[in-house]
Amino acid sequence: MSPALYLPAALARRLGAWLLISSVTLLLGCEYVRPTMNAPLARWDAGYGYRSTNLPPSKTDSSDSLFIIASFSGGGARASALAYGVLQEMARTPIVWEGRKKRLIDELNIINAVSGGSFTATYYALYGDRIFQDFEARFLRKNWESELRSRIFRSPSNWLRLWSPYFGRAHIFSELLDEALFDGHTFGDLVARSQRPMIFLHASDMATLSRFEFNQRQFDLICSDLNQLPLSVAAASSSALPLLLSPITMTNYAGQCGFQPPARLVEQRPTAWGRQRANELRSYLDAKKRPYVHLLDGGLSDNVGMRSVLETTALVGDLESTFHLLGAKNIRKLVYLMVSAETAPDTNQYELADIPGLTRVSRALIDIPINRYSTDTLQLLDQAIQRWRLQLRQRPEGVPSVFTPDADIYFINASLTELTDPEEEARLMNIATNLALTNEEVDHLLVTGSRLLRNSPEFQRLIRDLERDAASISVPSVQSQKP
């Protein structure tokens, strides 16, 4: 009797499927699946595409005078839920600004988002207040890991595609996001929507481990049209954690669209940080040396999403130039809001004398540098904000500025590290960094995000200042609004 008859039925089926795949692959030869993720830009135009200057207050019904820049960290669905809880609280916070009754969320101008935080940021930028009706059901309370496994292991067509060296698990994840969350929308749809906040989704360039931003300024460097890129591709790139998901590759079309590099990339920058960032961006201008850009999880270069604030300021020269680049005017209150779901290292995993296995070693190689890098970023940001406040106070009178004479800066830290109860902090930080949360975990994170924002001393200072300003112009009180 043939030995094959002794194989379990399930194993025999898998073996048969594998033989089929192998046979088809041999017949196909070199005809691999090779997707081109990004389209070329026909002709460069400094005013085209998804950039902040195309979303001015006159279109977006927000103001520049109260300018809120948020960052949503990485951390899987844990980060998505925490960011969503903060958005809920902002939508429940009534304010009066420039004589108009609003919600605090209406003045959210920019979101820097990484990995898990990118799903919440992108959904809000695309659908606005609809997020408060269906985001929990469509994303937070779904097991995306199970959905992804199902697509990979139960689809023979995907087995064939994954045989290609140009197609990976992140591409399948992008397709899943496109169908089940972002409904086929592109960055061009965000331009057409003409609403803030603008989102800067961050991935990491595998060659340099530097930030790669999904905005048209970055895509100008590679002569690519961001308007045509699906939002799902950017979100999948931002969350392409090594080992779990494959990199996503962008084609570099530099030199084909007539792009003229700005002076900040060509001239020598005054600081080491500015020079480094300029060098990273200039590297994209040579498509012969860098024909492709391979992107990994954005957390590898900046897991809290605030490094872009520091790097952009270093690149352009100072805070004034940064907001001039964004096209902002008459900023009176500048608010940085950091929402971080980062976890602390669990040293209990290393109590035993046995040599750590591959899983623990791989996790350490990723998590520990990310955590240390994020701590440095937070300290540098805090120092920079103190310096910027001093610079605003010491400005000479009569000099044109994007800031008003009484401008102030606020830094609100709504992060898990700000929890005061050690047991609660440990409980939340022990939630796995994956894309599957229990309903209890979702509920806890939403409440925590709301509470972290409300309890922040800088948030309370901002609200007091807004109330004082409103009282000075005698506007009727505002009733609390709920999302």
Coordinates of C-alpha atoms in Angstrom, one line a residue:
M1 CA 0.0 0.0 0.0
S2 CA 1.3 3.5 -0.8
P3 CA 2.7 5.4 2.2
A4 CA 0.5 8.4 1.2
L5 CA -2.6 6.4 2.4
Y6 CA -1.3 6.5 5.9
L7 CA -1.2 10.3 5.9
P8 CA -3.9 12.1 7.9
A9 CA -6.6 13.6 5.7
A10 CA -5.8 17.2 6.6
L11 CA -2.1 16.7 6.0
A12 CA -2.8 15.0 2.7
R13 CA -4.9 17.9 1.5
R14 CA -2.1 20.4 2.5
L15 CA 0.4 18.3 0.6
G16 CA -1.8 18.2 -2.4
A17 CA -2.3 21.9 -2.3
W18 CA 1.5 22.4 -2.0
L19 CA 2.2 20.2 -5.0
L20 CA -0.4 22.1 -7.0
I21 CA 1.2 25.5 -6.0
S22 CA 4.6 24.2 -6.9
S23 CA 3.5 22.9 -10.3
V24 CA 1.7 26.2 -11.2
T25 CA 4.7 28.2 -10.0
L26 CA 7.1 26.1 -12.2
L27 CA 4.7 26.7 -15.2
L28 CA 4.6 30.5 -14.5
G29 CA 8.4 30.6 -14.3
C30 CA 9.4 34.2 -13.6
E31 CA 6.0 35.7 -14.0
Y32 CA 5.7 36.8 -10.3
V33 CA 3.0 39.0 -8.8
R34 CA 4.7 42.4 -8.7
P35 CA 2.4 45.3 -7.6
T36 CA 3.3 48.9 -8.1
M37 CA 2.0 50.7 -5.1
N38 CA 2.6 54.3 -6.0
A39 CA 1.9 56.2 -9.2
P40 CA 4.3 58.7 -10.9
L41 CA 3.7 62.4 -10.8
A42 CA 3.2 63.7 -14.3
R43 CA 4.4 67.3 -13.6
W44 CA 5.6 68.8 -10.3
D45 CA 3.5 71.7 -9.0
A46 CA 4.3 73.2 -5.6
G47 CA 0.7 73.9 -5.0
Y48 CA -0.7 70.4 -5.9
G49 CA -1.8 67.6 -3.7
Y50 CA -2.2 66.7 0.0
R51 CA -0.3 69.4 1.8
S52 CA -1.3 71.8 4.6
T53 CA -1.4 74.9 2.4
N54 CA -4.4 73.3 0.5
L55 CA -6.4 73.0 3.7
P56 CA -6.6 76.6 5.0
P57 CA -9.1 77.9 7.6
S58 CA -11.3 79.3 4.9
K59 CA -12.0 75.8 3.6
T60 CA -11.9 73.8 6.8
D61 CA -14.0 75.8 9.2
S62 CA -11.2 75.6 11.8
S63 CA -8.8 78.4 12.7
D64 CA -5.1 78.9 12.8
S65 CA -5.3 81.0 15.9
L66 CA -5.9 77.9 18.1
F67 CA -3.6 75.4 16.5
I68 CA -3.6 71.8 17.9
I69 CA -1.1 69.3 16.7
A70 CA -1.7 65.8 18.1
S71 CA 0.5 62.6 17.9
F72 CA -1.0 59.1 18.0
S73 CA 1.7 56.5 18.9
G74 CA 2.2 53.0 17.9
G75 CA 1.1 50.1 20.0
G76 CA -1.3 48.0 18.0
A77 CA -5.0 48.2 18.7
R78 CA -4.2 49.4 22.2
A79 CA -2.9 52.6 20.7
S80 CA -5.9 52.9 18.3
A81 CA -8.3 52.6 21.3
L82 CA -6.4 55.1 23.5
A83 CA -6.3 57.7 20.7
Y84 CA -10.0 57.2 20.0
G85 CA -10.8 57.7 23.7
V86 CA -8.9 61.0 23.6
L87 CA -10.8 62.1 20.4
Q88 CA -14.1 61.3 22.2
E89 CA -13.1 63.5 25.1
M90 CA -12.1 66.3 22.8
A91 CA -15.5 66.1 21.1
R92 CA -17.2 66.3 24.5
T93 CA -15.3 69.4 25.4
P94 CA -17.2 72.6 24.5
I95 CA -15.2 75.8 24.0
V96 CA -15.8 79.3 22.8
W97 CA -13.1 80.6 20.4
E98 CA -13.1 83.9 18.5
G99 CA -16.7 84.4 19.5
R100 CA -18.0 81.1 18.2
K101 CA -19.2 78.1 20.1
K102 CA -17.3 75.0 19.1
R103 CA -15.8 71.7 20.4
L104 CA -12.1 71.4 21.2
I105 CA -11.9 68.7 18.4
D106 CA -12.9 71.3 15.8
E107 CA -9.5 73.0 16.2
L108 CA -7.5 69.8 15.8
N109 CA -5.3 70.8 12.8
I110 CA -2.7 68.1 12.4
I111 CA -2.3 64.5 13.5
N112 CA 1.1 62.8 13.3
A113 CA 0.3 59.1 13.5
V114 CA 2.3 55.9 13.7
S115 CA 1.5 52.3 13.4
G116 CA -1.6 51.5 15.6
G117 CA -2.4 55.2 15.9
S118 CA -2.6 55.5 12.1
F119 CA -5.9 53.6 11.9
T120 CA -7.7 56.1 14.2
A121 CA -6.1 59.1 12.7
T122 CA -6.9 58.1 9.1
Y123 CA -10.5 57.1 9.8
Y124 CA -11.2 60.5 11.5
A125 CA -9.5 62.5 8.7
L126 CA -11.6 60.6 6.2
Y127 CA -15.0 60.4 7.9
G128 CA -15.0 63.1 10.5
D129 CA -17.7 62.7 13.2
R130 CA -18.8 59.4 11.7
I131 CA -16.0 57.9 13.7
F132 CA -18.1 58.2 16.8
Q133 CA -20.8 56.1 15.3
D134 CA -19.0 53.1 13.7
F135 CA -15.3 53.0 14.4
E136 CA -15.6 50.7 17.4
A137 CA -17.6 48.2 15.4
R138 CA -15.6 48.5 12.3
F139 CA -12.2 48.4 13.9
L140 CA -11.7 48.3 17.6
R141 CA -14.0 45.4 18.4
K142 CA -12.9 43.2 15.4
N143 CA -10.1 40.6 15.5
W144 CA -8.0 41.8 12.7
E145 CA -5.3 39.2 13.3
S146 CA -7.8 36.5 12.7
E147 CA -9.1 38.2 9.6
L148 CA -5.5 38.5 8.2
R149 CA -4.6 34.8 9.1
S150 CA -7.8 33.7 7.3
R151 CA -6.9 35.6 4.2
I152 CA -3.4 34.2 4.2
F153 CA -4.0 30.5 5.1
R154 CA -7.4 29.9 3.6
S155 CA -6.8 31.4 0.2
P156 CA -4.9 29.4 -2.5
S157 CA -4.7 32.5 -4.6
N158 CA -2.9 34.3 -1.8
W159 CA -0.5 31.3 -1.4
L160 CA 0.4 31.8 -5.1
R161 CA 0.9 35.5 -4.7
L162 CA 3.0 35.1 -1.6
W163 CA 5.4 32.9 -3.6
S164 CA 6.4 36.1 -5.3
P165 CA 9.5 37.9 -3.9
Y166 CA 7.7 41.2 -4.6
F167 CA 4.5 40.5 -2.7
G168 CA 4.1 40.0 1.1
R169 CA 1.8 39.8 4.1
A170 CA 1.6 43.6 4.4
H171 CA 0.1 43.8 0.9
I172 CA -2.6 41.4 1.9
F173 CA -3.2 43.5 5.1
S174 CA -3.4 46.6 2.9
E175 CA -6.1 44.9 0.8
L176 CA -8.0 43.9 3.9
L177 CA -7.9 47.5 5.3
D178 CA -9.0 48.9 1.9
E179 CA -12.1 46.6 1.8
A180 CA -13.1 46.5 5.4
L181 CA -12.2 49.9 6.8
F182 CA -11.2 52.6 4.3
D183 CA -13.6 51.7 1.5
G184 CA -11.2 52.2 -1.4
H185 CA -10.5 55.8 -0.6
T186 CA -7.2 57.6 -1.5
F187 CA -5.3 60.7 -0.3
G188 CA -7.0 62.5 -3.2
D189 CA -10.3 62.0 -1.4
L190 CA -8.9 63.7 1.7
V191 CA -7.9 66.7 -0.5
A192 CA -11.5 66.8 -2.0
R193 CA -13.0 66.6 1.5
S194 CA -11.3 69.8 2.4
Q195 CA -11.4 69.3 6.1
R196 CA -8.8 69.3 8.9
P197 CA -7.2 67.6 10.6
M198 CA -4.4 66.9 8.1
I199 CA -2.8 63.6 8.9
F200 CA 0.9 62.8 8.6
L201 CA 1.2 59.0 8.6
H202 CA 4.8 57.9 9.3
A203 CA 6.6 54.8 8.2
S204 CA 10.3 53.9 8.5
D205 CA 12.7 53.8 5.6
M206 CA 14.4 50.4 5.8
A207 CA 17.6 51.7 4.3
T208 CA 18.2 54.6 6.7
L209 CA 15.6 53.9 9.5
S210 CA 14.5 57.5 9.0
R211 CA 10.9 58.8 8.9
F212 CA 9.0 58.5 5.7
E213 CA 5.9 60.8 5.7
F214 CA 2.8 60.3 3.6
N215 CA 2.3 63.8 2.4
Q216 CA 2.9 65.4 -1.0
R217 CA 6.0 67.2 0.2
Q218 CA 7.7 63.9 0.8
F219 CA 6.3 62.4 -2.4
D220 CA 7.6 65.3 -4.5
L221 CA 11.1 64.0 -3.7
I222 CA 10.3 60.7 -5.5
C223 CA 8.1 62.4 -8.2
S224 CA 5.1 60.4 -7.1
D225 CA 1.4 61.4 -6.9
L226 CA 0.2 60.8 -3.4
N227 CA -3.4 61.7 -4.4
Q228 CA -3.6 58.3 -6.2
L229 CA -2.3 56.3 -3.3
P230 CA -4.9 54.3 -1.3
L231 CA -5.1 55.2 2.4
S232 CA -4.8 51.5 3.2
V233 CA -1.3 51.3 1.7
A234 CA -0.1 54.2 4.0
A235 CA -1.7 52.6 7.1
A236 CA -0.3 49.2 6.3
S237 CA 3.2 50.6 5.7
S238 CA 3.1 52.5 8.9
S239 CA 2.2 49.3 10.8
A240 CA 4.5 46.8 9.0
L241 CA 6.2 45.5 12.0
P242 CA 9.2 43.3 11.1
L243 CA 8.7 39.5 11.3
L244 CA 4.9 39.9 11.5
L245 CA 4.4 41.9 8.3
S246 CA 6.6 42.3 5.3
P247 CA 7.9 45.7 4.1
I248 CA 5.9 47.7 1.5
T249 CA 7.9 49.1 -1.4
M250 CA 7.5 52.5 -3.1
T251 CA 8.9 53.1 -6.6
N252 CA 11.3 56.1 -6.8
Y253 CA 10.5 58.2 -10.0
A254 CA 12.8 61.0 -9.0
G255 CA 14.0 63.2 -11.9
Q256 CA 11.0 62.5 -14.1
C257 CA 8.6 65.3 -13.0
G258 CA 10.7 68.5 -13.0
F259 CA 10.8 68.8 -9.2
Q260 CA 13.0 71.7 -7.9
P261 CA 14.5 71.0 -4.4
P262 CA 13.9 73.7 -1.9
A263 CA 16.8 75.6 -0.4
R264 CA 16.5 73.8 2.9
L265 CA 17.6 70.6 1.2
V266 CA 20.4 72.1 -0.8
E267 CA 22.0 74.6 1.6
Q268 CA 24.0 73.6 4.6
R269 CA 21.9 73.4 7.7
P270 CA 23.1 75.1 10.9
T271 CA 22.5 72.1 13.3
A272 CA 23.6 68.5 13.2
W273 CA 20.0 67.3 13.4
G274 CA 19.0 69.6 10.5
R275 CA 21.9 68.3 8.4
Q276 CA 21.0 64.7 9.1
R277 CA 17.4 65.2 8.1
A278 CA 18.4 67.1 4.9
N279 CA 20.8 64.3 4.0
E280 CA 18.0 61.7 4.5
L281 CA 15.6 63.6 2.3
R282 CA 18.2 64.4 -0.4
S283 CA 19.0 60.7 -0.8
Y284 CA 15.6 60.2 -2.5
L285 CA 16.6 62.6 -5.3
D286 CA 18.8 60.0 -7.0
A287 CA 16.6 57.3 -8.4
K288 CA 19.6 55.4 -9.8
K289 CA 21.1 54.9 -6.4
R290 CA 17.7 54.5 -4.7
P291 CA 15.2 53.1 -7.3
Y292 CA 13.0 51.7 -4.5
V293 CA 12.0 52.8 -1.0
H294 CA 11.2 49.8 1.3
L295 CA 9.0 50.8 4.2
L296 CA 8.6 49.3 7.7
D297 CA 6.6 50.1 10.8
G298 CA 6.9 53.8 11.7
G299 CA 7.6 53.0 15.3
L300 CA 11.1 52.0 14.4
S301 CA 12.0 55.6 13.7
D302 CA 9.5 57.4 16.0
N303 CA 7.0 55.5 18.0
V304 CA 5.4 58.5 19.7
G305 CA 4.9 60.5 16.5
M306 CA 6.5 63.7 17.8
R307 CA 10.0 63.4 16.4
S308 CA 8.7 65.1 13.2
V309 CA 8.0 68.2 15.2
L310 CA 11.7 68.4 16.2
E311 CA 13.2 67.3 12.9
T312 CA 11.1 69.6 10.8
T313 CA 12.0 72.6 13.0
A314 CA 15.7 71.6 12.8
L315 CA 15.4 71.3 9.0
V316 CA 13.7 74.6 8.3
G317 CA 15.6 76.6 11.0
D318 CA 13.2 77.6 13.7
L319 CA 9.6 77.5 15.0
E320 CA 8.6 80.6 13.0
S321 CA 9.8 79.0 9.7
T322 CA 8.0 75.7 10.5
F323 CA 4.6 77.3 10.7
H324 CA 5.3 79.5 7.7
L325 CA 6.0 76.3 5.8
L326 CA 2.6 75.0 6.9
G327 CA 0.9 78.2 5.7
A328 CA -0.4 79.1 9.2
K329 CA -1.1 82.7 10.3
N330 CA -1.9 84.5 13.6
I331 CA -1.3 81.6 15.9
R332 CA -2.3 82.6 19.4
K333 CA -2.4 79.3 21.2
L334 CA -0.2 76.4 19.9
V335 CA -1.1 73.1 21.5
Y336 CA 1.0 69.9 21.2
L337 CA -1.0 66.9 22.3
M338 CA 0.8 63.6 22.7
V339 CA -1.2 60.4 23.0
S340 CA 1.1 57.4 23.7
A341 CA 0.2 53.8 24.4
E342 CA 3.8 52.7 24.7
T343 CA 4.5 50.0 27.2
A344 CA 7.4 49.6 29.6
P345 CA 9.8 46.7 29.3
D346 CA 8.7 43.6 31.3
T347 CA 11.8 42.5 33.2
N348 CA 10.0 39.6 34.7
Q349 CA 10.6 37.7 31.5
Y350 CA 14.3 37.5 32.3
E351 CA 14.1 36.1 35.9
L352 CA 15.1 32.5 34.7
A353 CA 18.6 31.4 33.8
D354 CA 17.6 29.8 30.5
I355 CA 18.7 31.4 27.3
P356 CA 15.9 33.5 25.9
G357 CA 14.3 32.0 22.7
L358 CA 14.0 33.6 19.3
T359 CA 10.7 35.2 20.1
R360 CA 11.9 37.0 23.2
V361 CA 15.2 38.0 21.5
S362 CA 13.4 39.4 18.5
R363 CA 10.9 41.3 20.6
A364 CA 13.8 42.8 22.7
L365 CA 15.6 43.9 19.6
I366 CA 12.6 45.8 18.5
D367 CA 10.9 47.0 21.7
I368 CA 13.8 48.1 23.8
P369 CA 15.4 50.5 21.2
I370 CA 11.9 51.9 20.5
N371 CA 11.2 52.6 24.2
R372 CA 14.6 54.2 24.7
Y373 CA 14.3 56.3 21.6
S374 CA 10.9 57.5 22.6
T375 CA 12.1 58.5 26.0
D376 CA 14.8 60.6 24.4
T377 CA 12.2 62.2 22.0
L378 CA 10.0 63.2 24.9
Q379 CA 12.9 64.8 26.8
L380 CA 14.0 66.7 23.7
L381 CA 10.5 67.9 23.0
D382 CA 10.0 69.1 26.5
Q383 CA 13.3 71.1 26.3
A384 CA 12.4 72.5 22.9
I385 CA 9.0 73.7 24.0
Q386 CA 10.5 75.5 27.0
R387 CA 13.0 77.1 24.6
W388 CA 10.2 78.1 22.1
R389 CA 8.2 79.7 24.8
L390 CA 11.1 81.8 25.8
Q391 CA 11.7 82.8 22.2
L392 CA 8.1 83.9 21.8
R393 CA 8.3 86.1 24.9
Q394 CA 11.6 87.7 23.7
R395 CA 10.5 88.5 20.2
P396 CA 11.2 92.2 19.3
E397 CA 8.1 94.3 18.7
G398 CA 7.0 95.1 15.2
V399 CA 8.7 92.1 13.5
P400 CA 6.2 90.2 11.3
S401 CA 5.4 86.8 12.7
V402 CA 3.0 83.9 12.2
F403 CA 2.4 84.2 16.0
T404 CA 0.4 86.9 17.8
P405 CA 2.2 89.1 20.4
D406 CA 0.4 87.1 23.3
A407 CA 1.0 83.7 21.8
D408 CA 1.5 80.7 24.2
I409 CA 2.5 77.1 23.8
Y410 CA 0.9 74.1 25.7
F411 CA 2.2 70.5 25.9
I412 CA -0.5 68.0 26.9
N413 CA 0.8 64.5 27.6
A414 CA -2.1 62.0 27.5
S415 CA 0.0 58.9 27.7
L416 CA -0.1 55.6 29.7
T417 CA 3.1 56.6 31.5
E418 CA 1.1 59.5 33.1
L419 CA -1.2 57.1 35.0
T420 CA -0.9 57.5 38.8
D421 CA -2.2 54.1 39.8
P422 CA 0.6 51.5 39.4
E423 CA -1.8 48.6 39.2
E424 CA -3.9 50.2 36.5
E425 CA -0.8 51.2 34.6
A426 CA 0.5 47.6 34.8
R427 CA -2.9 46.2 33.7
L428 CA -3.0 48.5 30.6
M429 CA 0.6 48.0 29.7
N430 CA 0.1 44.3 29.8
I431 CA -2.4 44.5 26.9
A432 CA -0.6 42.8 24.0
T433 CA 0.7 44.9 21.1
N434 CA -1.5 43.2 18.5
L435 CA -4.7 43.9 16.5
A436 CA -7.1 42.0 18.7
L437 CA -8.7 43.5 21.8
T438 CA -11.3 42.1 24.1
N439 CA -14.4 44.2 24.7
E440 CA -13.3 44.8 28.3
E441 CA -9.9 46.0 27.1
V442 CA -11.5 48.4 24.6
D443 CA -13.8 49.8 27.3
H444 CA -10.9 50.3 29.7
L445 CA -8.7 52.1 27.1
L446 CA -11.5 54.4 26.0
V447 CA -12.2 55.5 29.6
T448 CA -8.5 55.9 30.2
G449 CA -7.9 58.0 27.2
S450 CA -10.7 60.4 28.2
R451 CA -9.4 60.6 31.8
L452 CA -5.8 61.1 30.8
L453 CA -6.8 64.1 28.8
R454 CA -9.0 65.6 31.4
N455 CA -6.4 65.1 34.2
S456 CA -3.5 66.7 32.3
P457 CA -2.4 69.9 34.1
E458 CA -1.7 71.5 30.7
F459 CA -5.1 70.6 29.4
Q460 CA -6.7 72.2 32.4
R461 CA -4.5 75.3 31.9
L462 CA -5.7 75.5 28.3
I463 CA -9.3 75.2 29.2
R464 CA -9.0 77.8 31.9
D465 CA -7.3 80.2 29.4
L466 CA -10.0 79.6 26.8
E467 CA -12.8 80.2 29.3
R468 CA -11.1 83.4 30.5
D469 CA -10.8 84.6 26.9
A470 CA -14.5 83.7 26.2
A471 CA -15.6 85.6 29.3
S472 CA -13.8 88.7 28.3
I473 CA -16.0 89.0 25.1
S474 CA -19.2 88.0 26.9
V475 CA -20.3 85.0 24.8
P476 CA -23.2 82.9 26.3
S477 CA -22.3 79.6 27.9
V478 CA -22.0 76.5 25.8
Q479 CA -23.8 73.2 26.5
S480 CA -21.7 70.1 26.6
Q481 CA -21.9 68.1 23.4
K482 CA -21.4 64.4 23.1
P483 CA -20.1 62.5 20.1

